[in-house]
Amino acid sequence: MKLMIVGGVAAGATAAARARRLDENASITIIEKGPYVSFANCGLPYRLSGDIAKRSALILQTAEGFFSRYRVDVALKTEALAIDRANKTLLVRSPEGERRVPYDKLILAQGGTPFVPKIEGVDSPNVFRLWTIPDMDAIDKYIAANGVKSAVVVGGGFIGLETAEAFMKRGLATSIVELTDQLMPPADFEFGAQIAAAFAEAGAAVRVKRSLAKIDAANRVAILDDGTAIPADLILMSAGVRPNTELAKAAGLTIGASGGLLVDDGLYTNDPDILAAGDMVEVTRRVDGAKVRIPLAGPANRQGRIAATNALGGSMKYSGALGTSVFKAVDYTFAQTGLSEKAALAAGLKVRAVHVHRPHHASYYPGHNLLSLKLVYGEDGKLLGAQAFGKEGVEKRIDVLATALAARMSLSDLAELDLSYAPPYSSANDPLQMAAFAAQNDLSGYSNIIAPREASLMAAGTAGSDAVFVDVRTFGEYLKGHLAGAIHIPLDELRDRADELPKGARLILVSVAGFEGHLGSRLLKQIGFADVAYVSGGITSMRLFGGFTEEEGEPQA
Ligand SMILES: Cc1cc2nc3c(=O)[nH]c(=O)nc-3n(C[C@H](O)[C@H](O)[C@H](O)COP(=O)(O)OP(=O)(O)OC[C@H]3O[C@@H](n4cnc5c(N)ncnc54)[C@H](O)[C@@H]3O)c2cc1C
C-alpha cells in the first residue's frame, strides 16, 4: 500500500500518523510545499504577540521526527502539480526538479490560501498576511527593522482580530478595517458589537462598513473607500480564505456549491482512490444538513484521522461539523456553536432567539463577570445554535451547548441538564439553563419576548409600532438613561401601580438584562393585561443594537 498525502499540517499530518498506527507496512509519504510540516498555525498570532515565548514551540513535528517516530517520508518544499488519475501518479516539483510518484491511495489535505484583494499598493513591502511560519517571521523582521509604530488590519474575522491584538501588545497603534457592519461577521450583530467594544477598550481604532481602497507605502498610510488616510507602517491583509482546489479541479474532481472539494461521508472524492480532508473540503453542517465550508482546526484533524482510516480499508463516517469556535477578544472571550440567528435565517429556517446576561458564577461569590449568552432555536423547541461573550466561563457554556447540539437536544433537555455547581463556578441554575427557561417560556406563551433588535427599531421610531415601553428598572438605573416616552414603574412597585398602565395597549417591558422584565410580564398577565412582552436581554441587549436615543434624568412632565 502506497499512501500519498498532499499537505502536511493539520489534516495531512494527522492522516499520516493515524495511517501508521493502522498499518505498520504501508509506505506513507507527505508532500508539503512549505518548509515545515505539522506546525501550529493557530499559535502564530500568540507567538507574534510574545505570549508564546519560543518560536520553536510552534513546530510540533519535524520531517526527521516524523520519520523516526512513524517512518513517514516527508518531502518538504515539494509541490504537487498534477494528479494523473488514470495511472495513479502524482507529478511533484521539489528543489531537485520534477518527478512522478505512484500512489495506491491519495489524501488531499491542502487547506486554503488567504484571499488578497487586488488593490493599488497591495504588493508593497509593508503588506503582509499571516498564514505560515515564514509569514510570521517576515512580520516580526519587518517590525524590528523598520521602526513600525502603526498597523492596519484589513478584515475583522478571527485571524485578523487575533493578529490585531498581537500588534497592540507590541505597542503598535492598530486600526481594524472591516467591510461589513460588524466585527466577526459570522456572529450575530450584537456579539460583533461586544467584540468591537473589547478592541476599542484596548485601544484599537475599529472602522466597520469601510474597505481599503489604496495603500500609499511611501507615506505609510492606508486610504479607505471614504478617502480617510490612516497611519499604516504595516498592513495585514486578512480578508478571507479560499480553499486550495486547483489541483483537484484540474484532475476532474467535483467541487461543491460552496467552493470546497466535494466529499461523501467517508471523505471520498468522486474518485474512489482519492480522499480529502480539512479546510479544502465542503462538509455537512450538522444542524441543518447544509453543505458548507467550516475551515477550523478541530474538524481538519478529525477528518484527517477518518480519511486515513478509510484509505487503509476502514469504514469510518464523518458526521459533519457544527462550526464550534472560540476566540480571545483581548480581555474577553467569544465562542459560538451551530447556527447564528442570521445563518439560520439565511438558511430559510423559522427561528427564535433569547438573550441573557448573567453573572458567570454566583453573584454573591466574589469575582463574577457578566456572561452574555444567546440561544437560537426553532419553533419546535430544538436548539439550533448558541453564542456567548464574556470574561470567564464562555467556552464552558458553548462546549456544553455544542454537545447538546450534537445530541440534537431540545430546550427542555437543556433545562433539565444536570450540570456541576458550586458558587465559584456557576449558579444553581446555570446561565445556559436560565436561557433555556426563557426560551421555553417564550414558546409556550407563558412569558413572551420581543427581540432586542426589534425593540431598538421601535425605540428609534422606525418600526411603526404603537406599543408602550414600560421601564421596570430602579429609579437610579432609569435616571442614567431611558427611552423617551417610556412609563417608569420599578418592578417592586408594579403590583401596586399597575392601574397607571394603559388598558388594552401592547406593553413592552424593559429591564436591565431581561429577567425583571419577565417577572413584570408574569405579574401583569395574571392581573389582566393581555398583550405583554419583555425585551430579551433588556436594555443591555438593546444598547448593542443602538439607533435610538436615551434621555437622562427625571421624566419630563
Ligand atoms: C493564524 C491562524 C490562526 C488560526 N487559529 C485557529 C484557531 O484558533 N482555531 C481553529 O479551529 N482554527 C484556527 N485556524 C485555522 C486552522 O489552522 C485550519 O483550519 C487548519 O490548519 C486546516 O488544516 P488543513 O490541514 O486543512 O490545512 P492547512 O493547515 O492550511 O495545511 C495545508 C497544507 O497544504 C500545503 N499544500 C497546499 N497545496 C499543496 C500542494 N499543491 N503541494 C504540496 N503542499 C500543498 C500547504 O503548504 C499547507 O501547509 C487558524 C489559522 C491561522 C492561519
XYZ file of C-alpha atoms and ligand atoms in Angstrom:
610
model
C 0.000 0.000 0.000
C 1.419 3.356 -1.070
C -0.382 6.196 0.678
C 0.426 9.646 -0.606
C -0.747 12.736 1.323
C -0.634 16.235 -0.154
C -0.336 18.841 2.609
C 1.396 18.202 5.915
C -0.231 20.381 8.548
C -3.450 19.751 10.496
C -5.338 17.245 8.343
C -2.328 15.845 6.453
C -0.059 15.263 9.443
C -2.911 13.684 11.426
C -3.719 11.403 8.490
C -0.100 10.271 8.217
C 0.254 9.467 11.922
C -3.079 7.638 12.004
C -2.195 5.643 8.893
C 0.980 4.412 10.525
C -0.892 3.397 13.672
C -3.176 1.334 11.474
C -0.645 -0.251 9.154
C 2.991 -0.783 10.041
C 3.780 -1.953 6.492
C 2.261 0.841 4.405
C 4.546 3.242 2.567
C 3.388 6.709 3.689
C 4.628 9.954 2.148
C 3.684 13.567 2.849
C 4.198 16.053 0.030
C 4.384 19.546 1.543
C 5.237 22.632 -0.440
C 6.216 24.714 2.580
C 9.394 24.428 4.653
C 7.603 22.996 7.719
C 5.430 20.002 8.424
C 2.931 19.870 11.282
C 3.286 23.395 12.628
C 0.831 25.204 14.879
C -0.723 27.807 12.590
C -3.308 28.579 15.310
C -0.408 29.681 17.531
C 1.072 32.196 15.073
C -0.710 35.303 16.480
C 0.291 34.331 20.020
C 3.952 33.976 19.067
C 3.755 37.359 17.306
C 2.344 38.892 20.493
C 5.052 37.320 22.652
C 2.551 35.201 24.632
C 4.325 32.115 23.260
C 7.911 32.756 24.256
C 9.669 30.336 21.928
C 9.257 30.193 18.154
C 10.266 26.509 18.264
C 7.090 25.753 20.282
C 5.127 26.208 17.044
C 6.926 23.360 15.309
C 5.045 20.324 16.508
C 6.979 17.775 14.489
C 9.916 17.916 12.076
C 10.409 15.836 8.939
C 13.124 13.900 10.770
C 10.885 13.430 13.807
C 8.084 12.146 11.590
C 10.424 9.624 10.088
C 11.914 8.368 13.321
C 8.585 8.041 15.117
C 6.293 6.979 12.287
C 8.553 6.034 9.355
C 6.674 8.585 7.302
C 8.648 10.198 4.471
C 8.116 13.942 4.430
C 9.079 15.753 1.242
C 9.332 19.443 2.209
C 9.479 22.312 -0.297
C 7.805 19.905 -2.679
C 4.654 20.924 -4.508
C 2.095 18.576 -6.044
C 1.490 19.927 -9.545
C -0.887 17.428 -11.156
C -2.739 14.195 -10.478
C -2.770 11.557 -13.208
C -5.811 9.602 -12.052
C -5.641 7.015 -14.851
C -2.083 5.997 -13.968
C -2.398 6.833 -10.265
C 0.629 9.063 -10.130
C 1.308 12.487 -8.763
C 3.555 14.982 -10.537
C 5.608 16.858 -7.958
C 8.243 19.563 -8.073
C 10.994 19.874 -5.473
C 14.215 21.916 -5.481
C 15.787 18.905 -7.255
C 13.277 19.071 -10.119
C 10.042 17.408 -11.198
C 9.197 13.734 -10.762
C 6.223 11.403 -10.834
C 5.365 9.428 -7.730
C 2.925 6.495 -7.741
C 0.109 6.083 -5.211
C -2.469 3.451 -4.347
C -4.489 5.920 -2.289
C -4.159 9.675 -2.245
C -5.333 12.034 0.506
C -5.611 15.708 -0.379
C -5.156 17.947 2.662
C -4.141 21.194 1.012
C -6.005 23.669 3.199
C -6.739 27.161 1.934
C -4.975 30.368 0.929
C -5.738 33.843 2.249
C -7.543 35.965 -0.296
C -5.762 39.246 -1.033
C -7.840 41.783 -2.971
C -6.047 43.403 -5.900
C -5.880 46.993 -4.790
C -3.288 49.644 -5.566
C -0.189 49.233 -3.419
C -1.015 45.744 -2.152
C 2.370 44.458 -3.362
C 4.267 46.977 -1.192
C 6.906 45.569 1.173
C 4.916 46.636 4.253
C 1.879 44.486 3.320
C 1.638 41.015 4.897
C -0.628 38.068 5.547
C -0.400 35.650 8.478
C -0.789 32.056 7.424
C 2.543 30.274 7.853
C 5.683 30.440 9.963
C 7.574 32.297 7.184
C 4.688 34.840 7.091
C 5.084 35.352 10.839
C 8.863 35.635 10.590
C 8.523 38.243 7.845
C 6.184 40.391 10.003
C 8.478 40.037 13.008
C 11.518 41.043 10.996
C 9.759 43.993 9.395
C 8.572 45.364 12.741
C 12.070 45.094 14.215
C 13.871 46.621 11.227
C 11.565 49.449 10.232
C 10.612 51.308 13.397
C 6.987 50.267 12.918
C 4.603 52.257 15.109
C 1.245 51.741 13.422
C -0.585 48.800 11.890
C -3.769 48.370 9.887
C -5.551 45.036 9.896
C -7.829 44.591 6.904
C -10.588 42.120 7.812
C -12.328 41.689 11.151
C -12.517 37.893 11.259
C -10.798 35.872 13.974
C -7.326 35.704 12.403
C -7.309 39.454 11.738
C -8.510 40.196 15.251
C -6.044 37.857 16.962
C -3.261 39.499 14.967
C -4.590 42.981 15.803
C -4.322 42.045 19.461
C -0.738 40.884 18.894
C 0.111 44.228 17.261
C -1.424 46.126 20.168
C 0.588 44.038 22.628
C 3.700 45.068 20.722
C 2.773 48.690 21.206
C 1.584 49.451 17.667
C -1.271 51.910 17.163
C -3.684 49.497 15.489
C -6.664 50.100 13.224
C -9.086 47.377 12.175
C -10.930 47.892 8.892
C -13.956 45.681 8.194
C -16.169 45.764 5.130
C -19.394 44.561 6.747
C -21.247 46.393 9.507
C -19.646 44.373 12.333
C -16.514 42.633 13.522
C -16.548 38.828 13.401
C -19.054 38.686 10.538
C -20.187 35.067 11.136
C -21.501 36.085 14.579
C -24.768 37.892 15.165
C -24.539 41.680 15.157
C -24.819 42.140 18.910
C -21.763 39.944 19.507
C -19.854 41.814 16.816
C -20.690 44.971 18.770
C -19.358 43.479 22.008
C -16.179 42.327 20.264
C -15.707 45.792 18.727
C -16.132 47.365 22.175
C -13.498 44.975 23.582
C -10.994 46.014 20.912
C -11.850 49.699 21.252
C -11.439 49.410 25.042
C -7.943 48.001 24.428
C -7.082 50.973 22.213
C -7.784 49.780 18.651
C -9.459 52.098 16.147
C -12.320 49.997 14.790
C -13.748 51.018 11.414
C -16.676 48.958 10.175
C -18.502 49.420 6.857
C -15.185 50.542 5.373
C -12.841 48.949 2.867
C -9.257 49.529 1.905
C -9.079 51.490 -1.353
C -5.351 52.088 -1.763
C -2.024 51.665 0.012
C 0.416 54.564 -0.113
C 3.537 52.802 1.139
C 5.833 55.799 0.561
C 3.828 57.907 3.003
C 2.981 54.911 5.192
C -0.781 55.409 5.015
C -3.750 53.271 4.038
C -6.524 55.063 2.204
C -10.062 53.868 2.827
C -13.051 53.935 0.497
C -14.306 57.190 2.074
C -10.937 58.862 1.407
C -9.729 58.715 5.017
C -5.971 58.176 5.300
C -4.893 56.169 8.342
C -1.343 55.582 9.615
C -0.096 52.276 8.235
C 3.552 51.479 8.797
C 2.441 47.880 8.366
C -0.700 46.340 6.844
C -2.049 42.869 7.469
C -4.416 41.527 4.828
C -6.862 39.117 6.436
C -9.886 39.368 4.225
C -10.876 35.712 3.956
C -9.554 32.364 2.816
C -10.161 30.329 -0.320
C -9.846 26.548 -0.489
C -6.890 25.185 -2.475
C -8.848 23.220 -5.045
C -6.935 23.959 -8.281
C -5.105 20.612 -8.271
C -8.339 18.722 -7.620
C -10.261 20.713 -10.233
C -7.619 20.119 -12.886
C -7.844 16.385 -12.142
C -11.603 16.441 -12.728
C -12.642 16.032 -9.080
C -16.033 17.508 -8.272
C -16.223 20.827 -6.456
C -19.254 21.513 -4.265
C -21.558 24.528 -4.451
C -19.758 26.171 -1.506
C -16.466 26.111 -3.452
C -14.945 23.334 -1.327
C -13.965 19.939 -2.721
C -16.959 17.611 -2.636
C -16.557 14.530 -0.447
C -19.020 11.948 0.819
C -19.392 10.954 4.449
C -16.410 8.615 4.106
C -14.401 11.644 2.876
C -14.037 10.103 -0.595
C -13.984 12.432 -3.571
C -15.661 11.244 -6.774
C -12.521 9.128 -7.338
C -12.548 6.051 -5.045
C -8.752 6.241 -4.673
C -8.674 9.889 -3.657
C -9.900 11.144 -0.286
C -9.724 14.655 1.084
C -9.815 16.407 4.449
C -9.514 19.777 6.137
C -10.072 23.366 5.052
C -10.278 22.474 1.356
C -13.404 20.292 1.609
C -17.099 21.017 1.771
C -18.749 19.487 4.833
C -22.241 18.863 6.086
C -23.425 21.397 8.635
C -24.715 19.139 11.340
C -27.592 21.320 12.493
C -29.441 21.552 9.180
C -27.564 19.331 6.719
C -26.479 22.267 4.517
C -23.249 21.856 2.549
C -20.777 24.473 3.746
C -17.103 25.106 4.415
C -16.051 25.112 8.058
C -12.311 25.846 7.962
C -11.267 25.104 11.529
C -8.509 23.030 13.081
C -10.711 20.595 15.037
C -12.699 19.371 12.029
C -9.472 19.215 9.950
C -7.784 16.959 12.498
C -10.756 14.640 12.844
C -11.271 14.446 9.096
C -7.566 13.592 8.647
C -7.999 10.697 11.043
C -11.081 9.391 9.248
C -9.609 9.836 5.756
C -6.523 7.804 6.737
C -8.640 5.069 8.294
C -10.765 4.746 5.165
C -7.782 4.953 2.801
C -6.428 1.888 4.591
C -9.639 -0.062 4.184
C -11.688 1.185 7.140
C -15.246 2.451 7.037
C -15.491 5.435 9.354
C -18.101 8.100 8.713
C -17.698 11.826 9.184
C -20.942 13.209 10.537
C -20.252 16.844 9.719
C -19.316 19.888 11.754
C -21.165 22.305 13.998
C -18.706 25.146 13.474
C -17.930 25.380 17.181
C -15.258 28.017 17.672
C -13.744 30.216 20.337
C -11.538 33.258 20.143
C -9.849 35.617 22.533
C -11.074 39.168 22.111
C -8.330 40.886 24.154
C -9.640 40.611 27.747
C -12.824 38.770 26.707
C -13.783 35.533 25.007
C -16.286 34.975 22.245
C -17.465 31.474 21.354
C -20.202 30.030 19.200
C -21.637 26.741 18.052
C -24.217 25.740 15.476
C -26.221 28.393 13.683
C -26.193 32.078 14.460
C -29.594 33.700 14.096
C -28.583 35.261 10.802
C -27.178 31.977 9.444
C -30.441 30.265 10.388
C -32.487 32.989 8.697
C -30.239 32.831 5.616
C -30.907 29.077 5.514
C -34.626 29.848 5.404
C -35.339 28.483 8.876
C -38.019 29.938 11.112
C -36.154 30.708 14.287
C -36.409 32.492 17.566
C -33.695 33.572 19.973
C -33.239 34.567 23.605
C -30.531 36.666 25.189
C -29.429 36.523 28.794
C -26.742 38.499 30.609
C -25.935 36.710 33.852
C -23.011 36.519 36.286
C -20.760 33.670 35.175
C -20.888 32.297 38.710
C -22.989 33.018 41.805
C -23.165 36.794 42.179
C -22.600 36.609 45.947
C -19.246 34.904 45.428
C -16.530 37.493 44.709
C -15.141 37.986 41.232
C -18.097 37.303 38.988
C -18.155 38.657 35.470
C -21.072 39.212 33.165
C -21.681 36.436 30.646
C -23.818 37.227 27.607
C -25.458 34.170 26.108
C -27.792 33.791 23.159
C -29.684 30.643 22.252
C -31.111 30.218 18.766
C -33.927 27.661 18.497
C -36.683 26.516 16.217
C -40.385 26.907 16.835
C -40.374 23.157 17.534
C -38.170 23.771 20.593
C -34.998 22.282 19.052
C -31.754 24.040 19.829
C -30.063 25.340 16.648
C -27.118 27.344 17.906
C -25.590 29.480 20.610
C -23.159 32.349 21.058
C -21.527 33.692 24.208
C -19.284 36.566 25.205
C -17.660 37.488 28.474
C -14.517 37.320 30.541
C -14.925 33.890 32.063
C -16.895 30.698 31.607
C -17.716 31.413 27.958
C -16.227 28.363 26.261
C -17.537 26.074 29.019
C -21.126 27.032 28.163
C -20.525 26.801 24.440
C -18.906 23.363 24.711
C -21.880 22.100 26.718
C -24.189 23.567 24.081
C -22.119 22.028 21.268
C -22.570 18.651 22.927
C -26.284 19.363 23.292
C -26.473 20.213 19.590
C -24.632 17.040 18.616
C -27.162 15.087 20.678
C -29.983 17.054 18.969
C -31.313 18.203 22.314
C -34.385 20.325 22.755
C -34.840 23.273 25.098
C -36.457 21.042 27.687
C -33.447 18.673 27.586
C -31.218 21.685 28.188
C -33.372 22.959 31.003
C -33.001 19.599 32.723
C -29.235 19.152 32.282
C -27.535 18.146 35.489
C -24.522 20.476 35.436
C -21.859 20.894 38.092
C -22.357 23.722 40.556
C -20.591 25.442 43.423
C -20.592 29.255 43.903
C -17.060 29.873 42.491
C -18.024 28.181 39.211
C -21.648 28.653 38.327
C -25.126 29.143 39.765
C -27.614 26.501 40.818
C -29.381 27.345 37.578
C -26.560 27.813 35.131
C -26.841 30.798 32.730
C -27.497 28.351 29.907
C -30.415 26.915 31.839
C -31.767 30.401 32.533
C -31.625 30.970 28.780
C -33.369 27.639 28.135
C -36.123 28.541 30.642
C -36.623 31.902 28.920
C -36.847 30.195 25.532
C -39.337 27.621 26.831
C -41.437 30.405 28.360
C -41.356 32.262 25.070
C -42.516 29.259 23.030
C -45.254 28.313 25.467
C -46.568 31.891 25.705
C -46.004 31.860 29.473
C -43.759 34.911 29.126
C -43.381 36.379 25.656
C -40.230 38.056 24.485
C -39.507 40.688 21.931
C -36.132 40.635 20.192
C -33.786 43.450 21.239
C -33.189 44.414 17.595
C -36.928 44.871 17.074
C -37.261 46.801 20.338
C -34.387 49.082 19.303
C -36.067 49.814 15.985
C -39.323 50.559 17.801
C -37.498 52.834 20.239
C -35.906 54.614 17.287
C -39.387 55.141 15.864
C -38.584 53.254 12.670
C -40.634 50.146 13.363
C -44.017 51.889 13.232
C -45.452 50.390 16.409
C -47.879 51.926 18.893
C -46.642 49.679 21.703
C -45.859 51.330 25.045
C -42.486 50.789 26.701
C -42.681 50.156 30.441
C -39.332 50.594 32.177
C -39.235 48.385 35.281
C -35.694 49.237 36.362
C -34.865 51.010 39.611
C -35.052 54.788 39.779
C -31.237 55.059 39.763
C -30.911 52.931 36.635
C -33.701 54.874 34.960
C -32.058 58.255 35.702
C -28.843 57.187 33.967
C -30.647 56.677 30.645
C -34.135 55.699 29.496
C -36.231 55.547 26.366
C -38.125 58.722 25.555
C -41.807 58.272 26.401
C -41.327 55.090 28.434
C -43.541 54.739 31.515
C -41.314 54.171 34.521
C -42.616 51.879 37.248
C -39.902 49.984 39.161
C -40.618 46.261 39.313
C -41.168 46.304 43.079
C -43.952 48.941 42.685
C -45.588 47.360 39.647
C -48.180 45.363 41.578
C -49.483 48.499 43.341
C -49.233 50.888 40.401
C -50.438 48.692 37.535
C -53.552 50.846 37.121
C -51.277 53.613 35.767
C -50.705 51.479 32.660
C -52.952 51.912 29.602
C -55.521 49.127 29.364
C -55.642 47.342 26.028
C -52.273 48.656 24.845
C -49.380 46.412 23.854
C -46.897 46.717 26.719
C -43.171 46.089 26.266
C -41.254 45.741 29.490
C -37.663 46.950 29.590
C -35.364 45.814 32.379
C -31.579 45.759 32.805
C -30.990 42.348 31.254
C -34.396 40.750 30.701
C -35.065 38.815 33.888
C -37.007 41.532 35.744
C -38.920 42.144 32.513
C -40.006 38.516 32.646
C -41.099 38.879 36.289
C -43.077 42.010 35.454
C -44.681 40.404 32.450
C -45.868 37.431 34.517
C -47.354 39.781 37.093
C -49.182 41.913 34.522
C -50.515 38.890 32.643
C -52.029 37.499 35.818
C -53.851 40.726 36.638
C -55.491 41.051 33.270
C -53.064 42.682 30.836
C -53.331 40.511 27.757
C -50.666 41.870 25.445
C -47.402 41.974 27.377
C -43.873 41.090 26.283
C -40.424 41.845 27.656
C -37.267 42.748 25.785
C -34.988 39.721 25.690
C -31.645 40.775 27.156
C -33.243 44.045 28.330
C -31.677 47.434 27.695
C -28.237 45.773 27.812
C -29.017 43.995 24.532
C -30.897 46.969 23.049
C -27.832 49.178 23.555
C -25.742 46.760 21.483
C -28.031 47.446 18.521
C -28.316 51.168 19.272
C -30.016 53.557 16.861
C -32.301 55.106 19.495
C -31.699 57.985 21.880
C -31.879 57.773 25.629
C -32.854 60.612 27.908
C -31.159 61.186 31.229
C -32.612 62.490 34.477
C -36.194 62.827 35.719
C -39.111 62.044 33.416
C -40.408 65.094 31.530
C -43.757 66.374 32.823
C -3.171 32.460 12.093
C -4.162 31.350 12.168
C -4.832 31.115 13.352
C -5.781 30.100 13.419
N -6.410 29.876 14.613
C -7.319 28.879 14.710
C -7.949 28.587 15.938
O -7.677 29.236 16.954
N -8.870 27.587 15.974
C -9.173 26.847 14.865
O -10.008 25.939 14.948
N -8.592 27.093 13.685
C -7.661 28.079 13.584
N -7.039 28.311 12.391
C -7.438 27.511 11.234
C -6.714 26.174 11.223
O -5.350 26.402 11.333
C -7.053 25.458 9.937
O -8.424 25.180 9.939
C -6.297 24.158 9.804
O -4.916 24.376 9.817
C -6.674 23.474 8.495
O -5.895 22.352 8.322
P -5.599 21.771 6.876
O -4.691 20.628 7.083
O -6.850 21.582 6.140
O -4.842 22.953 6.101
P -3.502 23.694 6.444
O -3.187 23.617 7.886
O -3.619 25.027 5.828
O -2.402 22.849 5.680
C -2.415 22.699 4.292
C -1.003 22.455 3.810
O -1.069 22.009 2.474
C 0.061 22.515 1.772
N -0.231 22.474 0.339
C -1.237 23.093 -0.314
N -1.194 22.806 -1.631
C -0.123 21.997 -1.816
C 0.436 21.373 -2.943
N -0.072 21.519 -4.158
N 1.535 20.617 -2.769
C 2.080 20.450 -1.531
N 1.589 21.023 -0.437
C 0.486 21.769 -0.566
C 0.211 23.917 2.334
O 1.534 24.392 2.142
C -0.151 23.719 3.793
O 0.999 23.568 4.605
C -6.059 29.304 12.285
C -5.375 29.529 11.096
C -4.420 30.526 11.046
C -3.667 30.747 9.759
